[in-house]
PDB file of C-alpha atoms in Angstrom:
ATOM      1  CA  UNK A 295     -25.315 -60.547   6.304  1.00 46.00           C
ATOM      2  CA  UNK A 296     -21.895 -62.761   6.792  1.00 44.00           C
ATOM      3  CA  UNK A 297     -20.336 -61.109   4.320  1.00 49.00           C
ATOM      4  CA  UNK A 298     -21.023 -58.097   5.477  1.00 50.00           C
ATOM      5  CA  UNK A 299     -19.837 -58.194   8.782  1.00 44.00           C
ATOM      6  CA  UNK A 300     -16.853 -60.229   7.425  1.00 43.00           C
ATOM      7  CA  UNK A 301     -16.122 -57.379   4.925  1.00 49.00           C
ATOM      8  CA  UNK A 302     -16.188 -55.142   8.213  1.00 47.00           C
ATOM      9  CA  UNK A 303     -14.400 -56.618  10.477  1.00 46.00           C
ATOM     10  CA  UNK A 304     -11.719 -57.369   7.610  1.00 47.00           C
ATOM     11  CA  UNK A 305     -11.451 -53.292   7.116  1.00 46.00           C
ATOM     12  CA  UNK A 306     -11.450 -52.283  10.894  1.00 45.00           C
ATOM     13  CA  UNK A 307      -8.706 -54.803  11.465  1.00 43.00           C
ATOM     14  CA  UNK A 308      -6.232 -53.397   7.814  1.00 43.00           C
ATOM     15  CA  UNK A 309      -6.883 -49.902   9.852  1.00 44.00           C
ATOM     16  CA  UNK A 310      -5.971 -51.617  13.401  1.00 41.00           C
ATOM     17  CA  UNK A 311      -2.968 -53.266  12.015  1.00 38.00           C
ATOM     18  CA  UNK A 312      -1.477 -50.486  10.824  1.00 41.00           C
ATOM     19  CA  UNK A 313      -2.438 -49.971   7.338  1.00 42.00           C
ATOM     20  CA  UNK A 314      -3.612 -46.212   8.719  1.00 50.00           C
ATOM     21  CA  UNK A 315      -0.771 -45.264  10.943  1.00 53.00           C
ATOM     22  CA  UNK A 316      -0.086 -42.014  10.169  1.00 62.00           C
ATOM     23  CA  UNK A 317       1.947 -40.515  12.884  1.00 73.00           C
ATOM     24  CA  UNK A 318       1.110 -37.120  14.828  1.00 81.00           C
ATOM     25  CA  UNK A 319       3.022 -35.286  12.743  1.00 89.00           C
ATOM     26  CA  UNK A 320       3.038 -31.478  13.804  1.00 92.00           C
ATOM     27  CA  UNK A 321       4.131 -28.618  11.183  1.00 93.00           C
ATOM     28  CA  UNK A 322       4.788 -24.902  11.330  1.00 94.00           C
ATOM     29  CA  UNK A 323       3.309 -22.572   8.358  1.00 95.00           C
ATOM     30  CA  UNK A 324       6.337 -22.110   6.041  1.00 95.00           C
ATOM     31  CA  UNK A 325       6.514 -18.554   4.138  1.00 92.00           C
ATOM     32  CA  UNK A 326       3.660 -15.967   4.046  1.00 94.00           C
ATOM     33  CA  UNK A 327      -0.216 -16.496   2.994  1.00 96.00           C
ATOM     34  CA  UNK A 328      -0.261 -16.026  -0.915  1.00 96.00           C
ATOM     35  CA  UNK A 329      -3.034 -14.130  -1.620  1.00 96.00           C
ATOM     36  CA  UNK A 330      -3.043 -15.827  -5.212  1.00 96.00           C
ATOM     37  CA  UNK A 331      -3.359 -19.192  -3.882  1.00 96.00           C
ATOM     38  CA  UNK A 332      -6.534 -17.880  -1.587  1.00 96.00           C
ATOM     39  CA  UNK A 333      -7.872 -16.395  -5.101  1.00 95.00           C
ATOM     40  CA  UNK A 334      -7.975 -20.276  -6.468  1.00 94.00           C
ATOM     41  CA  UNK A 335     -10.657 -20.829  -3.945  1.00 92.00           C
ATOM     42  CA  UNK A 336     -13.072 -17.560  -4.649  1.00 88.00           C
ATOM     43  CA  UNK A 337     -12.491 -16.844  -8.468  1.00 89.00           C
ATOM     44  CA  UNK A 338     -15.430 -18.139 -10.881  1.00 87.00           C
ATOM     45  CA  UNK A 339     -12.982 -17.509 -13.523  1.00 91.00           C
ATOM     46  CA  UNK A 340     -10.806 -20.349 -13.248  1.00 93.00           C
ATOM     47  CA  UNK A 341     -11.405 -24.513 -14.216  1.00 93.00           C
ATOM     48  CA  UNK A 342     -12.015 -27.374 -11.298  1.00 93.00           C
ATOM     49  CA  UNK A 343      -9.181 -28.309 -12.335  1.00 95.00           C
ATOM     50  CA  UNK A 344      -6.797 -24.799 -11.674  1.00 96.00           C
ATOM     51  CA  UNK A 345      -8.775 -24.944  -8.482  1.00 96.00           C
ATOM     52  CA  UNK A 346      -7.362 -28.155  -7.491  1.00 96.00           C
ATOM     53  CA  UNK A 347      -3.827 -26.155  -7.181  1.00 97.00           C
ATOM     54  CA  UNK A 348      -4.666 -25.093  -3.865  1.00 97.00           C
ATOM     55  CA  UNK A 349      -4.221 -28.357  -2.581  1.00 97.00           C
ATOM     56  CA  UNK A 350      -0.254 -27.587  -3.845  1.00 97.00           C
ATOM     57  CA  UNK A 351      -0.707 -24.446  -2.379  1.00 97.00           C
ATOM     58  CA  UNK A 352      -1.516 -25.317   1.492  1.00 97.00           C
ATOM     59  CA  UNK A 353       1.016 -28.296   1.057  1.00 97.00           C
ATOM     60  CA  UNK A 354       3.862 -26.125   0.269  1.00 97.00           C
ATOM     61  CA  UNK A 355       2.958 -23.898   3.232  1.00 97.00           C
ATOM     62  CA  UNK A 356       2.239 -26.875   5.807  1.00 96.00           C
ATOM     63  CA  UNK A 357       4.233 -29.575   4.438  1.00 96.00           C
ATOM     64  CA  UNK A 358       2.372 -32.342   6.007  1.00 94.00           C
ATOM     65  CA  UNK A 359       3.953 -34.789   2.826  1.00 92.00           C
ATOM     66  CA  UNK A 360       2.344 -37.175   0.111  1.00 90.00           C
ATOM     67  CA  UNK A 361       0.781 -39.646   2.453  1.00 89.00           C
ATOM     68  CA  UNK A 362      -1.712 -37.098   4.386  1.00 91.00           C
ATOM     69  CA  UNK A 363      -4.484 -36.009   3.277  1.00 91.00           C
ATOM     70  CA  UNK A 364      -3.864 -32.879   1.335  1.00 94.00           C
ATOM     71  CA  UNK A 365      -2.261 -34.353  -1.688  1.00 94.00           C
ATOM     72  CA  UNK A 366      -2.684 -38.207  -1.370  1.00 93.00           C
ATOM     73  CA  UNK A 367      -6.089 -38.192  -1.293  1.00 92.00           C
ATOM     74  CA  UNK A 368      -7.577 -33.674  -1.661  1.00 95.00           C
ATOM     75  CA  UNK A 369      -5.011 -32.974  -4.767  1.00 96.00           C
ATOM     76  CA  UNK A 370      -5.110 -36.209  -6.069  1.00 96.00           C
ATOM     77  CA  UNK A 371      -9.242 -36.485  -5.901  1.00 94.00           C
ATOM     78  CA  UNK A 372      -9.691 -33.110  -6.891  1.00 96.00           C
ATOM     79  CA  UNK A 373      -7.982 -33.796 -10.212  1.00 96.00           C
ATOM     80  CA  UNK A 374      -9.720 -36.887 -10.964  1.00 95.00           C
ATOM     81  CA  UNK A 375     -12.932 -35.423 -10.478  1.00 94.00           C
ATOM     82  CA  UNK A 376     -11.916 -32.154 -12.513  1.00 95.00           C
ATOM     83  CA  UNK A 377     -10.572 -34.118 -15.321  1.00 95.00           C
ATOM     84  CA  UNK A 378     -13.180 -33.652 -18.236  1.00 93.00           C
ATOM     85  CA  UNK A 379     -12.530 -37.349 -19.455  1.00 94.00           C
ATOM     86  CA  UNK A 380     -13.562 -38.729 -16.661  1.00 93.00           C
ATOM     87  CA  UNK A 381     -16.741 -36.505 -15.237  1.00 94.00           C
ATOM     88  CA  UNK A 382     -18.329 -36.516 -18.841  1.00 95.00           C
ATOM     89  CA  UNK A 383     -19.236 -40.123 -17.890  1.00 96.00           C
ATOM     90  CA  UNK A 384     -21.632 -38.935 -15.264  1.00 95.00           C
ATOM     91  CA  UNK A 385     -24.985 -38.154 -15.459  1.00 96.00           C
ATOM     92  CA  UNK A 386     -25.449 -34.072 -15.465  1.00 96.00           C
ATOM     93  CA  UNK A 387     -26.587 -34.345 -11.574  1.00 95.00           C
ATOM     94  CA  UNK A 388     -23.509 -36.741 -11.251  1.00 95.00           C
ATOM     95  CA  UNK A 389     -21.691 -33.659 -12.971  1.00 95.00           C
ATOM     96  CA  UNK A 390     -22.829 -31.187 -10.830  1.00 94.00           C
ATOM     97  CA  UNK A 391     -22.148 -33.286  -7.450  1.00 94.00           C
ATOM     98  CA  UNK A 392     -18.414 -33.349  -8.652  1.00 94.00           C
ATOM     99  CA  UNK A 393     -18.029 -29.460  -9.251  1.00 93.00           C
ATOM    100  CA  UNK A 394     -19.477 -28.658  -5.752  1.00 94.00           C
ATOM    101  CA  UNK A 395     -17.327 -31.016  -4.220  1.00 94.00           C
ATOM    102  CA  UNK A 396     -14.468 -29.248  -5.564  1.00 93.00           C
ATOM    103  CA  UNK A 397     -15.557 -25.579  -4.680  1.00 93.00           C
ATOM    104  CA  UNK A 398     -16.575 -26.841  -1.192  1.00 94.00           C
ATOM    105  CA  UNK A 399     -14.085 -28.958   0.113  1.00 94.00           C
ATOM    106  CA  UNK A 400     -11.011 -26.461  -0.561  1.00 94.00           C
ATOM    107  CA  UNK A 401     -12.815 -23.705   0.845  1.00 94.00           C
ATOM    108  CA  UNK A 402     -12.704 -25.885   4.334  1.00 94.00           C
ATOM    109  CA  UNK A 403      -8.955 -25.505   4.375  1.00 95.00           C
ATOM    110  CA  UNK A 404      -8.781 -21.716   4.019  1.00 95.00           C
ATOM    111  CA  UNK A 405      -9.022 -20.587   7.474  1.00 93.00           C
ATOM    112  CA  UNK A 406      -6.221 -23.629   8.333  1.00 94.00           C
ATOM    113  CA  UNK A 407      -3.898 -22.216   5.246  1.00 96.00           C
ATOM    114  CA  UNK A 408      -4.231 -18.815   6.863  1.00 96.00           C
ATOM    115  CA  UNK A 409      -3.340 -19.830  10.442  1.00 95.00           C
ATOM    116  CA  UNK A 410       0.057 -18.716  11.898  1.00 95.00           C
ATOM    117  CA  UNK A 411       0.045 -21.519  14.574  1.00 95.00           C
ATOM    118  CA  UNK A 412       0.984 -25.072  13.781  1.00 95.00           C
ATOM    119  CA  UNK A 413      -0.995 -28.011  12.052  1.00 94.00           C
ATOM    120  CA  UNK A 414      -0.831 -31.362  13.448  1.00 94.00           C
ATOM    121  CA  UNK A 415      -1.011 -33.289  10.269  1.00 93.00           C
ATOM    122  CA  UNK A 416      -3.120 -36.709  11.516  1.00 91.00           C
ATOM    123  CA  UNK A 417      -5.806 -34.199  12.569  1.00 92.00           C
ATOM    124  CA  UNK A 418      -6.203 -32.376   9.691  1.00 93.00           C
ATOM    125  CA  UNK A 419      -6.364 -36.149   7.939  1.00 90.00           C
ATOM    126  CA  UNK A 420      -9.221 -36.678  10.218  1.00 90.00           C
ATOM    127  CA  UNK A 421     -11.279 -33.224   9.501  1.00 94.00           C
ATOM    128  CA  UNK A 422     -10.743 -33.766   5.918  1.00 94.00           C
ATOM    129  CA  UNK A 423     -12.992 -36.401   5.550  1.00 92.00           C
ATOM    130  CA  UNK A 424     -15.407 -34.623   7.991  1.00 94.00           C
ATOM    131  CA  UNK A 425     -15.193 -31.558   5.618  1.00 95.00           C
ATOM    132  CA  UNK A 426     -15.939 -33.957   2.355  1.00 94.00           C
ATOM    133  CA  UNK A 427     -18.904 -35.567   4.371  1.00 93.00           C
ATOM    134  CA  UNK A 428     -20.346 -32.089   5.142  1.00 94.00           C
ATOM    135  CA  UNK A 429     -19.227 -30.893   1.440  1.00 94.00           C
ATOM    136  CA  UNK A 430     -22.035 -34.320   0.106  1.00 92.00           C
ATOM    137  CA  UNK A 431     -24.297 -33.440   2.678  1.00 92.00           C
ATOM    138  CA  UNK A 432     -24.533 -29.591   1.588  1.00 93.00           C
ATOM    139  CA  UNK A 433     -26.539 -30.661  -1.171  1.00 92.00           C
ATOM    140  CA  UNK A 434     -28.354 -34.289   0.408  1.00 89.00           C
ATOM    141  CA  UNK A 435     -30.504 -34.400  -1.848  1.00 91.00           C
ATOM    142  CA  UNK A 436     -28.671 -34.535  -5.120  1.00 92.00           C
ATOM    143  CA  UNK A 437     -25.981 -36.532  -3.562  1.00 91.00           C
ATOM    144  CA  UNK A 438     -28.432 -39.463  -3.180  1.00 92.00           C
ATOM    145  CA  UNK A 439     -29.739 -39.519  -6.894  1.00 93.00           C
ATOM    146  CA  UNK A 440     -25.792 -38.667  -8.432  1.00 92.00           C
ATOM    147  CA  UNK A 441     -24.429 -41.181  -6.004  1.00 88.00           C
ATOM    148  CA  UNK A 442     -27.024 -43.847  -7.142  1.00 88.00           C
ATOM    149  CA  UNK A 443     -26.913 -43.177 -10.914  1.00 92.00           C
ATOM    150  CA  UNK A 444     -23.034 -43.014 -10.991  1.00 92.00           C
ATOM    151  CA  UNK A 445     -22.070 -45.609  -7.747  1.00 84.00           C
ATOM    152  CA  UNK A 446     -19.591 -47.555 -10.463  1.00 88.00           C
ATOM    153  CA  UNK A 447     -17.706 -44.468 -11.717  1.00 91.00           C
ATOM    154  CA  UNK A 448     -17.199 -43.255  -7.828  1.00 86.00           C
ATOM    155  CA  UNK A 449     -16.212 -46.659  -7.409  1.00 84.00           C
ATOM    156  CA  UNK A 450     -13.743 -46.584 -10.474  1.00 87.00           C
ATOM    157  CA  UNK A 451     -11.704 -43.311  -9.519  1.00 88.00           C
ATOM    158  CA  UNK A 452     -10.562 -44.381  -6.160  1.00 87.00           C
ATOM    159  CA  UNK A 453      -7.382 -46.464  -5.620  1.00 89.00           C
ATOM    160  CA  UNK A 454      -8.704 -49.284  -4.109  1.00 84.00           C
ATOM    161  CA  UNK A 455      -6.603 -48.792  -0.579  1.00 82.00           C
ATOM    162  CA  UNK A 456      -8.795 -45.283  -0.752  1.00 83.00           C
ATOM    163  CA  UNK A 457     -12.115 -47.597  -1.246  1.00 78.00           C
ATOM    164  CA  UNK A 458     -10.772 -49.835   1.348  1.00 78.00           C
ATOM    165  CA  UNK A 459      -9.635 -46.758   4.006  1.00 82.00           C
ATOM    166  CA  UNK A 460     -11.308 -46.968   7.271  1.00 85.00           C
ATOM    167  CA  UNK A 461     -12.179 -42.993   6.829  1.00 87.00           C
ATOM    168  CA  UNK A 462     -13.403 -43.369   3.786  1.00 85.00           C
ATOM    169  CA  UNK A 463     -15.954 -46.102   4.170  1.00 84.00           C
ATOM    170  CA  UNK A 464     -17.517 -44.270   7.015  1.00 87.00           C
ATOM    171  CA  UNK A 465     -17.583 -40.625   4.905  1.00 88.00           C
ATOM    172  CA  UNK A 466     -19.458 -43.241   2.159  1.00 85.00           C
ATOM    173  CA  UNK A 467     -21.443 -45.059   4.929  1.00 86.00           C
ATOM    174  CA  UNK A 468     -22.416 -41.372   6.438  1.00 89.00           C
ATOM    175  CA  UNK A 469     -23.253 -39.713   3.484  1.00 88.00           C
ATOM    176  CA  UNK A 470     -25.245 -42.365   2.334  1.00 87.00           C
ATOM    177  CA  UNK A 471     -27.769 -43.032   5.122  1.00 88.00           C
ATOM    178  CA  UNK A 472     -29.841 -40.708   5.025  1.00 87.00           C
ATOM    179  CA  UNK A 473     -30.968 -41.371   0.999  1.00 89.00           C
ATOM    180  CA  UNK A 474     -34.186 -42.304   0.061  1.00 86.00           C
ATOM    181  CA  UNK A 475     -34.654 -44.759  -1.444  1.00 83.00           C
ATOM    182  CA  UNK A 476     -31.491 -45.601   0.635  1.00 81.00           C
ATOM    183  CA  UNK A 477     -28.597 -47.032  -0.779  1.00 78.00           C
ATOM    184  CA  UNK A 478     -26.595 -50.313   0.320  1.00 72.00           C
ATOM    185  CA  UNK A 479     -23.176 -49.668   0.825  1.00 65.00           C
ATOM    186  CA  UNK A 480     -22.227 -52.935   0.357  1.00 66.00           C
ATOM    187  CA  UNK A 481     -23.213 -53.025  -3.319  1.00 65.00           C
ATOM    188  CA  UNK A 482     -20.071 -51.217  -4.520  1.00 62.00           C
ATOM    189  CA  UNK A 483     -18.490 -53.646  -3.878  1.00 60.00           C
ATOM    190  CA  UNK A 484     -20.548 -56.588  -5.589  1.00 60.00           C
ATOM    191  CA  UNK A 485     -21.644 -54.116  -8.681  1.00 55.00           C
ATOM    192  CA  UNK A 486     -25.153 -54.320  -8.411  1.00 55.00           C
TER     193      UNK A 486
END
């Protein structure tokens, strides 16, 4: 139980310190809505991994930059989990849980890519990991079992200031709680 609450407290203060301080950083749309970046997100005749372009897509119309969301952790994730090497490791539910996530989550983004008004960039940081909690939650049930069977290799494609990222313990944390038989979030991080 020490450890535990050490292990939190340790996290909550890296985020208080600063190791989250993304500024408020406000953008205007650059250029027009490209109707073939829109198509990434509806065609089923394209790859995960093609899909993953309209990550580039939305950053090149709100350039928020490499540390937001959008590409440092939505481009970046979307490839890892689209790259055949790596999801052939996981189970065929584990499979499956990776290819939703990357037909959900861009989809969240297409009414944002389409908006004429301004993004504020720490916001959009923050919905993000709303959207990829609702995106695990879609499909509860097969979250659980590919979450427990694979915990290791979700474990093994995140940078480990991603594992460590105040957001993205409590997207794992949320996701998690409602499994049955529940999961400890703690034990990614001993390997059991």
């Amino acid at each position: 139980m020490f450890r535990k609450l050490l292990f939190i407290v340790l996290v909550y203060s890296m985020d208080v310190m600063g190791f989250n301080n993304l500024k408020f950083k406000k953008v205007i749309p650059h250029g027009h809505v490209d109707e073939n970046c829109l198509g990434l997100l509806n065609s089923s005749n394209i790859t995960n991994m093609e899909r993953c372009e309209f990550y580039n897509c939305f950053e090149k119309r709100f350039p928020c930059g490499k540390e937001y969301w959008i590409m440092n952790w939505g481009y970046k994730y979307c490839r890892r989990y689209a790259d055949e090497n790596f999801a052939k490791n996981f189970t065929k539910i584990g499979q499956s849980l990776l290819n939703h996530v990357n037909k959900c989550l861009p989809k969240y983004f297409e009414r944002n890519y389409r908006s004429k008004r301004p993004v504020i960039c720490k916001k959009l940081y923050n919905q993000a990991f709303e959207a990829q909690t609702n995106c695990y939650l879609d499909i509860q049930k097969d979250f659980c079992t590919a979450f427990k069977d694979n915990k290791m290799l979700f474990v093994k494609v995140m940078d480990n200031s991603d594992l460590l990222n105040f957001e993205s313990i409590a997207m794992i944390k949320k996701a998690t709680e409602n499994c049955s038989p529940r999961i400890d979030f703690f034990s990614l991080f001993s390997g059991n």
